[in-house]
Structures are given as structure tokens and as C-alpha cells.
Amino acid sequence: MTDETLKFSVKFGKNAYELSFPSTTMVSEGQAAADALKSAKANQIAARKSVPQATTRPSLPVMSAQEARVASWSKTGIIGFRDSGLQEIPCEVWGVGSAGRVLDLGSNHIMSIAASISQLPNLQKLRLDGNSLQDEGMPWEAMTALVNLTHLSVNSNRLNSLPEQIGRLASLKVLSVVSNALSVVHGELGKLKKLQHIALAGNRLETLPSGLAGCEELVELDLRNNKVSVIPESFRSLLKLQVLSMDSNLVAAVPPVVLRECRSLHTITLHKNPLTVEQFRETAGFSEYEGRRIKKCSKQIDMRVMLNRDGFDEGIDNMEWQHW
């Protein structure tokens, strides 16, 4: 290929000069300039890439509302559904497992508790007040797996009985089954050696199991508004019993051995029973009981504790039942 010649005219002052160059020389120089520019840009890009960039934290997966609730329950140990309009217990509750300590299902419309409740082995407090639970809706056998349960409240439901399995809730300290339809309380309840408070007011109980005397740690027994006519003499074994509430029953007498031997008993309430103050005062053992009652009231006064209006009430109606 023949090189072409490029000619240029250049004037300096009055003189003119003609210059000629091979075209290949110009092309080569132009190409070199273009290559240099391209190389400079490449180097600039490479330099930018070599600068360390700020590290970004990987984004966490978005947690669903259900997962967030379970995480919160697992962290606090408290599962709360009070007054939530529930008809059944959400399945995710059981996923909390051993982290669950408190389960509050009060004031709902629940008719049955799933046997899956046994999956909460560390549950300490179970509140089922104000639902529609009947006997068949209580998984008593499954609940025996709740070896750490200390508080059980099933107030304002429709239970007719407390079965023998209740005696296997060995850690129970507080049992409240107020305002149900109980007519039977199994004697196995007496196997609960840690039980301190029993509330069975507002039921249909006519008799009390003598085995109840086995609750050797019992401090308070509330049996108001039932149909009980006899206080078992076996209650003499309740040496730590302090308060016996039996208003609105059919009790006509208090066993003398209970008054004498229940050495912690300082409060008996028997309003609206067929027993007058005079009859009660004439009961053998009354003086021992009365001494404890007065000592309790005096202690409250000495400690400047405000007594309620029944502070000095002897616990029995004065005249209402005297003509029975």
C-alpha cells in the first residue's frame, strides 16, 4: 500500500512555507492519542473499584405477625389472650414450649382446652376464667404433665366436678373454681401437699371429701354459697388453716375438734347458716377459737391496720336463724 502525502502551508510573517508529511504518521499519532485516552479512562475506573466500599449489613427477613407474637411470648414467658373473643386456642401457643410460664385465656368463649397444653411443661399459672368450659372440655389427664403449675383458676365456667387427676398437680398452691356447677370434688384433692388456697364458692356442693384434710399446707378455704351441711371432723388435721369461709350454706354446727385442734384458725364465717351466735358460743372448743380470733384482731389494732366493717364480726348471724 502506497503512503499518501499530506501537505500544509504555513506562513510566518511575509514568508510562506509548505510542509508535507506521510499520512500514516498522522494516523498513527491520532490512534495513539485515542488509545491513551481509552487507557486513562480504564485506569480511572479501576482506581474507583480499588477504593474499599462501606460494608452494608445484610437485611433481616421480615417477621410475620404470628412469628413476632411467638417470639415475644418466648422471650417473656407470658402468653396473653384475655378478652380476645377466642373460641379456641391458637395453635401457635403450643410452639412456645418450655418457655411458657403464664397462659391467660380469661374472658373468652372457649369450650375446650386441647391436650396439646401438655407441651407447656414449665407453665406456672393457668387462667381460664370466664369461658364456657364443661367437664369434657378439660384435658385433666394431659394437664398432669404440667409439673410446675402453681396457680389454676377456672372461675365462671360450667364444670360439674373436679376429677381424681386433680390430685396429680403436685406443685399446685392456689386452686380457684368459683361460680361453676360443682357437685363433686374428688378426695384426691387431698394429695396436694403444697396447696395453700382453695376457692370453691358459688357451686352446688353438698358434701366435702374428708380427704381434703390431707392438704397440710392449706391456709384459706372458701366454700361460700354452696349447700354444705357438715364440716368434716377430719379438718382437725388442717393445722395451718387460718380462714374458713362458709357463708350461705346449711351448716348447723361446728365440730369441737376443729375449733380446738386447728390451732391457726382465727376466722370462721358462717353467715346465712342455721346456726346462731349463742349456739356457736356454746360449742366445746369455742373459747380456744375465740382466743385466737381476739388475738388476731388485737394484732391488727396494734399494727394500726384499718379493720373492715367485719373486723370484730363473730362470723355468725345473731338472730336470723334462731327459730330454725
mmCIF file of C-alpha atoms in Angstrom:
data_model
loop_
_atom_site.group_PDB
_atom_site.id
_atom_site.type_symbol
_atom_site.label_atom_id
_atom_site.label_comp_id
_atom_site.label_asym_id
_atom_site.label_seq_id
_atom_site.Cartn_x
_atom_site.Cartn_y
_atom_site.Cartn_z
ATOM 1 C CA MET A 1 0.000 0.000 0.000
ATOM 2 C CA THR A 2 1.412 3.394 -1.092
ATOM 3 C CA ASP A 3 1.653 6.011 1.598
ATOM 4 C CA GLU A 4 -0.157 9.223 0.742
ATOM 5 C CA THR A 5 1.403 12.637 1.462
ATOM 6 C CA LEU A 6 -0.365 15.351 3.417
ATOM 7 C CA LYS A 7 0.656 18.929 2.610
ATOM 8 C CA PHE A 8 0.250 22.039 4.784
ATOM 9 C CA SER A 9 1.039 25.680 4.091
ATOM 10 C CA VAL A 10 2.392 27.738 6.955
ATOM 11 C CA LYS A 11 3.022 31.488 6.890
ATOM 12 C CA PHE A 12 5.447 33.258 9.177
ATOM 13 C CA GLY A 13 5.342 36.947 8.538
ATOM 14 C CA LYS A 14 5.870 37.604 4.816
ATOM 15 C CA ASN A 15 7.304 34.191 4.136
ATOM 16 C CA ALA A 16 5.242 31.088 3.283
ATOM 17 C CA TYR A 17 6.391 27.544 3.751
ATOM 18 C CA GLU A 18 4.943 24.322 2.535
ATOM 19 C CA LEU A 19 5.209 21.229 4.739
ATOM 20 C CA SER A 20 4.445 17.691 3.717
ATOM 21 C CA PHE A 21 4.070 14.516 5.939
ATOM 22 C CA PRO A 22 3.223 10.943 5.203
ATOM 23 C CA SER A 23 -0.422 10.299 6.100
ATOM 24 C CA THR A 24 0.499 7.143 8.002
ATOM 25 C CA THR A 25 2.411 9.218 10.507
ATOM 26 C CA MET A 26 -0.644 11.375 11.326
ATOM 27 C CA VAL A 27 -2.941 8.405 11.579
ATOM 28 C CA SER A 28 -0.545 6.641 13.917
ATOM 29 C CA GLU A 29 -0.292 9.662 16.181
ATOM 30 C CA GLY A 30 -4.092 10.112 16.261
ATOM 31 C CA GLN A 31 -4.603 6.472 17.049
ATOM 32 C CA ALA A 32 -2.032 6.685 19.810
ATOM 33 C CA ALA A 33 -3.876 9.629 21.359
ATOM 34 C CA ALA A 34 -7.171 7.740 21.238
ATOM 35 C CA ASP A 35 -5.573 4.688 22.784
ATOM 36 C CA ALA A 36 -4.048 6.804 25.530
ATOM 37 C CA LEU A 37 -7.433 8.355 26.343
ATOM 38 C CA LYS A 38 -9.064 4.941 26.452
ATOM 39 C CA SER A 39 -6.334 3.625 28.730
ATOM 40 C CA ALA A 40 -6.693 6.615 31.070
ATOM 41 C CA LYS A 41 -10.423 6.010 31.418
ATOM 42 C CA ALA A 42 -9.822 2.339 32.126
ATOM 43 C CA ASN A 43 -7.294 3.216 34.802
ATOM 44 C CA GLN A 44 -9.735 5.678 36.382
ATOM 45 C CA ILE A 45 -12.461 3.032 36.571
ATOM 46 C CA ALA A 46 -10.019 0.538 38.033
ATOM 47 C CA ALA A 47 -8.941 3.070 40.635
ATOM 48 C CA ARG A 48 -12.541 3.638 41.678
ATOM 49 C CA LYS A 49 -13.098 -0.072 42.105
ATOM 50 C CA SER A 50 -9.998 -0.395 44.242
ATOM 51 C CA VAL A 51 -11.376 2.063 46.851
ATOM 52 C CA PRO A 52 -12.940 -0.037 49.688
ATOM 53 C CA GLN A 53 -16.707 0.397 49.828
ATOM 54 C CA ALA A 54 -18.666 0.719 53.103
ATOM 55 C CA THR A 55 -19.946 -2.707 54.108
ATOM 56 C CA THR A 56 -23.719 -2.998 54.266
ATOM 57 C CA ARG A 57 -25.479 -5.182 56.858
ATOM 58 C CA PRO A 58 -27.482 -7.948 55.240
ATOM 59 C CA SER A 59 -31.179 -7.268 55.508
ATOM 60 C CA LEU A 60 -33.037 -9.416 58.036
ATOM 61 C CA PRO A 61 -36.012 -11.423 56.850
ATOM 62 C CA VAL A 62 -39.322 -9.739 57.601
ATOM 63 C CA MET A 63 -41.085 -11.487 60.508
ATOM 64 C CA SER A 64 -44.775 -12.267 60.200
ATOM 65 C CA ALA A 65 -47.194 -11.070 62.884
ATOM 66 C CA GLN A 66 -47.618 -14.650 64.076
ATOM 67 C CA GLU A 67 -43.860 -15.211 64.318
ATOM 68 C CA ALA A 68 -43.456 -11.909 66.164
ATOM 69 C CA ARG A 69 -46.059 -12.948 68.747
ATOM 70 C CA VAL A 70 -44.410 -16.309 69.340
ATOM 71 C CA ALA A 71 -41.023 -14.607 69.694
ATOM 72 C CA SER A 72 -42.464 -12.186 72.263
ATOM 73 C CA TRP A 73 -44.121 -14.994 74.240
ATOM 74 C CA SER A 74 -40.908 -16.998 74.223
ATOM 75 C CA LYS A 75 -38.952 -14.006 75.490
ATOM 76 C CA THR A 76 -41.304 -13.029 78.339
ATOM 77 C CA GLY A 77 -42.837 -16.406 79.074
ATOM 78 C CA ILE A 78 -46.269 -14.734 79.232
ATOM 79 C CA ILE A 79 -48.967 -15.749 76.737
ATOM 80 C CA GLY A 80 -51.926 -13.382 76.996
ATOM 81 C CA PHE A 81 -55.303 -13.646 75.254
ATOM 82 C CA ARG A 82 -57.611 -12.124 77.868
ATOM 83 C CA ASP A 83 -60.894 -10.816 76.410
ATOM 84 C CA SER A 84 -59.870 -11.601 72.826
ATOM 85 C CA GLY A 85 -63.104 -13.168 71.576
ATOM 86 C CA LEU A 86 -61.468 -16.581 71.165
ATOM 87 C CA GLN A 87 -63.470 -19.756 70.632
ATOM 88 C CA GLU A 88 -60.376 -21.948 70.572
ATOM 89 C CA ILE A 89 -56.723 -21.602 71.488
ATOM 90 C CA PRO A 90 -54.448 -20.611 68.555
ATOM 91 C CA CYS A 91 -52.101 -23.455 67.563
ATOM 92 C CA GLU A 92 -49.019 -21.227 67.714
ATOM 93 C CA VAL A 93 -49.375 -21.106 71.504
ATOM 94 C CA TRP A 94 -48.063 -24.664 71.777
ATOM 95 C CA GLY A 95 -44.955 -23.671 69.832
ATOM 96 C CA VAL A 96 -43.743 -21.658 72.814
ATOM 97 C CA GLY A 97 -42.945 -24.951 74.516
ATOM 98 C CA SER A 98 -40.866 -24.921 77.677
ATOM 99 C CA ALA A 99 -40.502 -21.104 77.561
ATOM 100 C CA GLY A 100 -44.162 -20.575 78.545
ATOM 101 C CA ARG A 101 -44.733 -19.674 82.213
ATOM 102 C CA VAL A 102 -48.136 -17.922 82.213
ATOM 103 C CA LEU A 103 -51.160 -18.617 79.999
ATOM 104 C CA ASP A 104 -54.080 -16.203 80.406
ATOM 105 C CA LEU A 105 -57.193 -17.110 78.403
ATOM 106 C CA GLY A 106 -59.713 -15.329 80.603
ATOM 107 C CA SER A 107 -62.976 -13.812 79.348
ATOM 108 C CA ASN A 108 -63.302 -15.608 76.019
ATOM 109 C CA HIS A 109 -65.734 -18.161 74.550
ATOM 110 C CA ILE A 110 -63.540 -21.249 74.769
ATOM 111 C CA MET A 111 -65.407 -24.553 75.197
ATOM 112 C CA SER A 112 -62.447 -26.924 75.341
ATOM 113 C CA ILE A 113 -58.725 -26.927 76.044
ATOM 114 C CA ALA A 114 -56.590 -29.031 73.701
ATOM 115 C CA ALA A 115 -54.489 -31.850 75.135
ATOM 116 C CA SER A 116 -51.581 -30.026 73.477
ATOM 117 C CA ILE A 117 -51.381 -27.970 76.662
ATOM 118 C CA SER A 118 -49.005 -30.689 77.859
ATOM 119 C CA GLN A 119 -46.443 -29.098 75.506
ATOM 120 C CA LEU A 120 -46.054 -26.246 78.015
ATOM 121 C CA PRO A 121 -44.292 -28.242 80.775
ATOM 122 C CA ASN A 122 -42.981 -25.178 82.626
ATOM 123 C CA LEU A 123 -46.355 -23.451 82.880
ATOM 124 C CA GLN A 124 -46.792 -21.955 86.359
ATOM 125 C CA LYS A 125 -50.065 -20.024 86.082
ATOM 126 C CA LEU A 126 -53.119 -21.008 84.040
ATOM 127 C CA ARG A 127 -56.123 -18.652 83.973
ATOM 128 C CA LEU A 128 -59.278 -19.909 82.276
ATOM 129 C CA ASP A 129 -61.847 -17.661 83.998
ATOM 130 C CA GLY A 130 -64.991 -16.565 82.183
ATOM 131 C CA ASN A 131 -65.223 -19.114 79.391
ATOM 132 C CA SER A 132 -67.704 -21.890 78.518
ATOM 133 C CA LEU A 133 -65.727 -24.882 79.758
ATOM 134 C CA GLN A 134 -67.570 -28.057 80.717
ATOM 135 C CA ASP A 135 -66.132 -31.270 82.142
ATOM 136 C CA GLU A 136 -65.447 -32.834 78.751
ATOM 137 C CA GLY A 137 -63.570 -29.718 77.678
ATOM 138 C CA MET A 138 -60.939 -30.001 80.422
ATOM 139 C CA PRO A 139 -57.975 -32.261 79.482
ATOM 140 C CA TRP A 140 -57.201 -33.234 83.077
ATOM 141 C CA GLU A 141 -55.023 -36.186 82.093
ATOM 142 C CA ALA A 142 -52.887 -34.049 79.774
ATOM 143 C CA MET A 143 -52.653 -31.361 82.440
ATOM 144 C CA THR A 144 -50.879 -33.758 84.790
ATOM 145 C CA ALA A 145 -47.805 -33.067 82.627
ATOM 146 C CA LEU A 146 -47.791 -29.505 83.997
ATOM 147 C CA VAL A 147 -45.467 -30.423 86.835
ATOM 148 C CA ASN A 148 -44.632 -26.777 87.634
ATOM 149 C CA LEU A 149 -48.208 -25.462 87.753
ATOM 150 C CA THR A 150 -48.758 -23.464 90.966
ATOM 151 C CA HIS A 151 -51.909 -21.429 90.131
ATOM 152 C CA LEU A 152 -55.036 -22.763 88.421
ATOM 153 C CA SER A 153 -58.086 -20.526 88.054
ATOM 154 C CA VAL A 154 -61.234 -21.763 86.288
ATOM 155 C CA ASN A 155 -63.795 -19.337 87.734
ATOM 156 C CA SER A 156 -67.124 -18.665 85.997
ATOM 157 C CA ASN A 157 -67.323 -21.747 83.800
ATOM 158 C CA ARG A 158 -69.638 -24.797 83.750
ATOM 159 C CA LEU A 159 -67.663 -27.539 85.461
ATOM 160 C CA ASN A 160 -69.618 -30.187 87.383
ATOM 161 C CA SER A 161 -66.728 -31.996 89.038
ATOM 162 C CA LEU A 162 -63.055 -31.998 89.950
ATOM 163 C CA PRO A 163 -61.820 -35.491 88.976
ATOM 164 C CA GLU A 164 -59.131 -37.615 90.567
ATOM 165 C CA GLN A 165 -56.442 -36.318 88.175
ATOM 166 C CA ILE A 166 -56.533 -33.022 90.088
ATOM 167 C CA GLY A 167 -54.530 -34.793 92.789
ATOM 168 C CA ARG A 168 -51.583 -35.199 90.412
ATOM 169 C CA LEU A 169 -50.936 -31.480 90.018
ATOM 170 C CA ALA A 170 -48.326 -31.804 92.733
ATOM 171 C CA SER A 171 -46.969 -28.226 92.617
ATOM 172 C CA LEU A 172 -50.366 -26.528 92.899
ATOM 173 C CA LYS A 173 -50.585 -23.800 95.569
ATOM 174 C CA VAL A 174 -53.734 -21.933 94.516
ATOM 175 C CA LEU A 175 -56.904 -23.546 93.151
ATOM 176 C CA SER A 176 -59.900 -21.369 92.295
ATOM 177 C CA VAL A 177 -63.048 -22.879 90.783
ATOM 178 C CA VAL A 178 -65.586 -20.244 91.841
ATOM 179 C CA SER A 179 -69.039 -19.888 90.226
ATOM 180 C CA ASN A 180 -69.273 -23.174 88.400
ATOM 181 C CA ALA A 181 -71.722 -26.055 88.885
ATOM 182 C CA LEU A 182 -69.533 -28.312 91.028
ATOM 183 C CA SER A 183 -71.373 -31.040 92.873
ATOM 184 C CA VAL A 184 -68.412 -33.394 93.258
ATOM 185 C CA VAL A 185 -64.870 -32.759 94.495
ATOM 186 C CA HIS A 186 -62.729 -35.879 94.418
ATOM 187 C CA GLY A 187 -60.873 -36.814 97.580
ATOM 188 C CA GLU A 188 -57.633 -36.987 95.579
ATOM 189 C CA LEU A 189 -57.509 -33.234 96.045
ATOM 190 C CA GLY A 190 -56.102 -34.038 99.472
ATOM 191 C CA LYS A 191 -52.884 -35.287 97.870
ATOM 192 C CA LEU A 192 -51.881 -31.738 97.010
ATOM 193 C CA LYS A 193 -49.419 -31.181 99.835
ATOM 194 C CA LYS A 194 -48.428 -27.685 98.683
ATOM 195 C CA LEU A 195 -51.948 -26.322 98.261
ATOM 196 C CA GLN A 196 -52.442 -23.150 100.330
ATOM 197 C CA HIS A 197 -55.627 -21.537 98.974
ATOM 198 C CA ILE A 198 -58.789 -23.265 97.759
ATOM 199 C CA ALA A 199 -61.769 -21.250 96.484
ATOM 200 C CA LEU A 200 -64.893 -23.258 95.610
ATOM 201 C CA ALA A 201 -67.528 -20.612 96.348
ATOM 202 C CA GLY A 202 -70.712 -20.388 94.304
ATOM 203 C CA ASN A 203 -71.173 -24.054 93.406
ATOM 204 C CA ARG A 204 -73.573 -26.911 94.264
ATOM 205 C CA LEU A 205 -71.519 -28.831 96.784
ATOM 206 C CA GLU A 206 -73.496 -30.716 99.425
ATOM 207 C CA THR A 207 -70.659 -32.693 100.962
ATOM 208 C CA LEU A 208 -66.934 -32.210 101.372
ATOM 209 C CA PRO A 209 -64.447 -35.057 100.948
ATOM 210 C CA SER A 210 -62.720 -35.994 104.183
ATOM 211 C CA GLY A 211 -59.558 -36.424 102.123
ATOM 212 C CA LEU A 212 -59.397 -32.659 101.835
ATOM 213 C CA ALA A 213 -57.771 -32.739 105.263
ATOM 214 C CA GLY A 214 -54.625 -34.028 103.553
ATOM 215 C CA CYS A 215 -53.854 -30.525 102.268
ATOM 216 C CA GLU A 216 -51.499 -29.914 105.156
ATOM 217 C CA GLU A 217 -50.310 -26.501 103.919
ATOM 218 C CA LEU A 218 -53.850 -25.141 103.479
ATOM 219 C CA VAL A 219 -54.232 -21.587 104.822
ATOM 220 C CA GLU A 220 -57.585 -20.485 103.388
ATOM 221 C CA LEU A 221 -60.681 -22.433 102.341
ATOM 222 C CA ASP A 222 -63.568 -20.567 100.691
ATOM 223 C CA LEU A 223 -66.792 -22.577 100.429
ATOM 224 C CA ARG A 224 -69.360 -19.779 100.454
ATOM 225 C CA ASN A 225 -72.654 -20.142 98.617
ATOM 226 C CA ASN A 226 -72.924 -23.910 98.451
ATOM 227 C CA LYS A 227 -75.236 -26.456 100.110
ATOM 228 C CA VAL A 228 -72.813 -27.977 102.588
ATOM 229 C CA SER A 229 -74.410 -29.123 105.843
ATOM 230 C CA VAL A 230 -71.490 -30.790 107.630
ATOM 231 C CA ILE A 231 -67.935 -29.677 108.311
ATOM 232 C CA PRO A 232 -65.865 -32.907 108.354
ATOM 233 C CA GLU A 233 -64.161 -33.670 111.654
ATOM 234 C CA SER A 234 -61.112 -34.657 109.621
ATOM 235 C CA PHE A 235 -60.491 -30.926 109.136
ATOM 236 C CA ARG A 236 -58.873 -31.077 112.580
ATOM 237 C CA SER A 237 -55.691 -32.025 110.694
ATOM 238 C CA LEU A 238 -55.544 -28.675 108.909
ATOM 239 C CA LEU A 239 -53.089 -27.206 111.388
ATOM 240 C CA LYS A 240 -52.187 -24.239 109.181
ATOM 241 C CA LEU A 241 -55.761 -23.302 108.253
ATOM 242 C CA GLN A 242 -56.417 -19.669 109.197
ATOM 243 C CA VAL A 243 -59.626 -18.750 107.360
ATOM 244 C CA LEU A 244 -62.701 -20.923 106.784
ATOM 245 C CA SER A 245 -65.442 -19.114 104.831
ATOM 246 C CA MET A 246 -68.786 -20.927 104.722
ATOM 247 C CA ASP A 247 -71.406 -18.193 104.422
ATOM 248 C CA SER A 248 -74.687 -19.200 102.747
ATOM 249 C CA ASN A 249 -74.582 -22.934 103.392
ATOM 250 C CA LEU A 250 -76.612 -25.299 105.594
ATOM 251 C CA VAL A 251 -74.185 -25.756 108.487
ATOM 252 C CA ALA A 252 -75.905 -26.231 111.843
ATOM 253 C CA ALA A 253 -72.825 -26.967 113.963
ATOM 254 C CA VAL A 254 -69.043 -26.719 114.029
ATOM 255 C CA PRO A 255 -67.173 -29.824 115.244
ATOM 256 C CA PRO A 256 -65.500 -29.058 118.591
ATOM 257 C CA VAL A 257 -62.300 -30.822 117.487
ATOM 258 C CA VAL A 258 -61.981 -28.359 114.609
ATOM 259 C CA LEU A 259 -62.274 -25.394 116.983
ATOM 260 C CA ARG A 260 -59.783 -26.881 119.413
ATOM 261 C CA GLU A 261 -57.168 -28.504 117.203
ATOM 262 C CA CYS A 262 -56.968 -26.176 114.198
ATOM 263 C CA ARG A 263 -54.517 -24.070 116.145
ATOM 264 C CA SER A 264 -54.050 -21.462 113.395
ATOM 265 C CA LEU A 265 -57.768 -20.974 112.728
ATOM 266 C CA HIS A 266 -58.742 -17.414 113.662
ATOM 267 C CA THR A 267 -61.588 -16.653 111.232
ATOM 268 C CA ILE A 268 -64.747 -18.664 110.574
ATOM 269 C CA THR A 269 -67.624 -17.035 108.703
ATOM 270 C CA LEU A 270 -70.993 -18.776 108.813
ATOM 271 C CA HIS A 271 -73.462 -16.033 107.928
ATOM 272 C CA LYS A 272 -76.738 -17.297 106.467
ATOM 273 C CA ASN A 273 -76.452 -20.754 108.017
ATOM 274 C CA PRO A 274 -78.856 -22.395 110.516
ATOM 275 C CA LEU A 275 -76.557 -21.561 113.432
ATOM 276 C CA THR A 276 -76.785 -18.623 115.851
ATOM 277 C CA VAL A 277 -74.072 -16.830 117.751
ATOM 278 C CA GLU A 278 -75.415 -18.293 121.010
ATOM 279 C CA GLN A 279 -75.236 -21.839 119.682
ATOM 280 C CA PHE A 280 -71.755 -21.265 118.351
ATOM 281 C CA ARG A 281 -70.543 -19.842 121.671
ATOM 282 C CA GLU A 282 -71.874 -22.904 123.486
ATOM 283 C CA THR A 283 -69.834 -25.258 121.305
ATOM 284 C CA ALA A 284 -66.990 -27.036 123.089
ATOM 285 C CA GLY A 285 -63.696 -25.579 121.906
ATOM 286 C CA PHE A 286 -65.202 -22.156 121.235
ATOM 287 C CA SER A 287 -63.065 -20.482 123.907
ATOM 288 C CA GLU A 288 -59.850 -21.682 122.231
ATOM 289 C CA TYR A 289 -61.055 -20.399 118.871
ATOM 290 C CA GLU A 290 -62.247 -17.112 120.393
ATOM 291 C CA GLY A 291 -58.826 -16.539 121.940
ATOM 292 C CA ARG A 292 -57.183 -16.830 118.530
ATOM 293 C CA ARG A 293 -59.769 -14.564 116.932
ATOM 294 C CA ILE A 294 -59.312 -11.809 119.533
ATOM 295 C CA LYS A 295 -55.537 -12.120 119.302
ATOM 296 C CA LYS A 296 -55.746 -11.642 115.540
ATOM 297 C CA CYS A 297 -57.931 -8.517 115.888
ATOM 298 C CA SER A 298 -55.689 -7.103 118.628
ATOM 299 C CA LYS A 299 -52.633 -7.643 116.479
ATOM 300 C CA GLN A 300 -54.248 -5.715 113.640
ATOM 301 C CA ILE A 301 -55.024 -2.834 116.004
ATOM 302 C CA ASP A 302 -51.506 -2.855 117.456
ATOM 303 C CA MET A 303 -50.084 -2.680 113.943
ATOM 304 C CA ARG A 304 -52.543 0.142 113.159
ATOM 305 C CA VAL A 305 -54.124 -1.892 110.393
ATOM 306 C CA MET A 306 -57.511 -0.491 109.391
ATOM 307 C CA LEU A 307 -60.148 -3.105 110.134
ATOM 308 C CA ASN A 308 -63.027 -3.519 107.708
ATOM 309 C CA ARG A 309 -66.586 -3.324 108.943
ATOM 310 C CA ASP A 310 -66.467 -7.033 109.811
ATOM 311 C CA GLY A 311 -63.260 -6.730 111.806
ATOM 312 C CA PHE A 312 -64.965 -7.646 115.090
ATOM 313 C CA ASP A 313 -67.732 -9.695 113.491
ATOM 314 C CA GLU A 314 -68.011 -13.103 115.139
ATOM 315 C CA GLY A 315 -68.807 -14.565 111.739
ATOM 316 C CA ILE A 316 -72.326 -15.784 112.528
ATOM 317 C CA ASP A 317 -75.713 -14.119 112.279
ATOM 318 C CA ASN A 318 -77.179 -13.099 115.612
ATOM 319 C CA MET A 319 -80.885 -13.683 115.106
ATOM 320 C CA GLU A 320 -81.656 -14.730 111.560
ATOM 321 C CA TRP A 321 -81.626 -18.484 112.098
ATOM 322 C CA GLN A 322 -82.564 -18.730 115.778
ATOM 323 C CA HIS A 323 -86.026 -20.189 115.099
ATOM 324 C CA TRP A 324 -84.939 -22.968 112.785
#
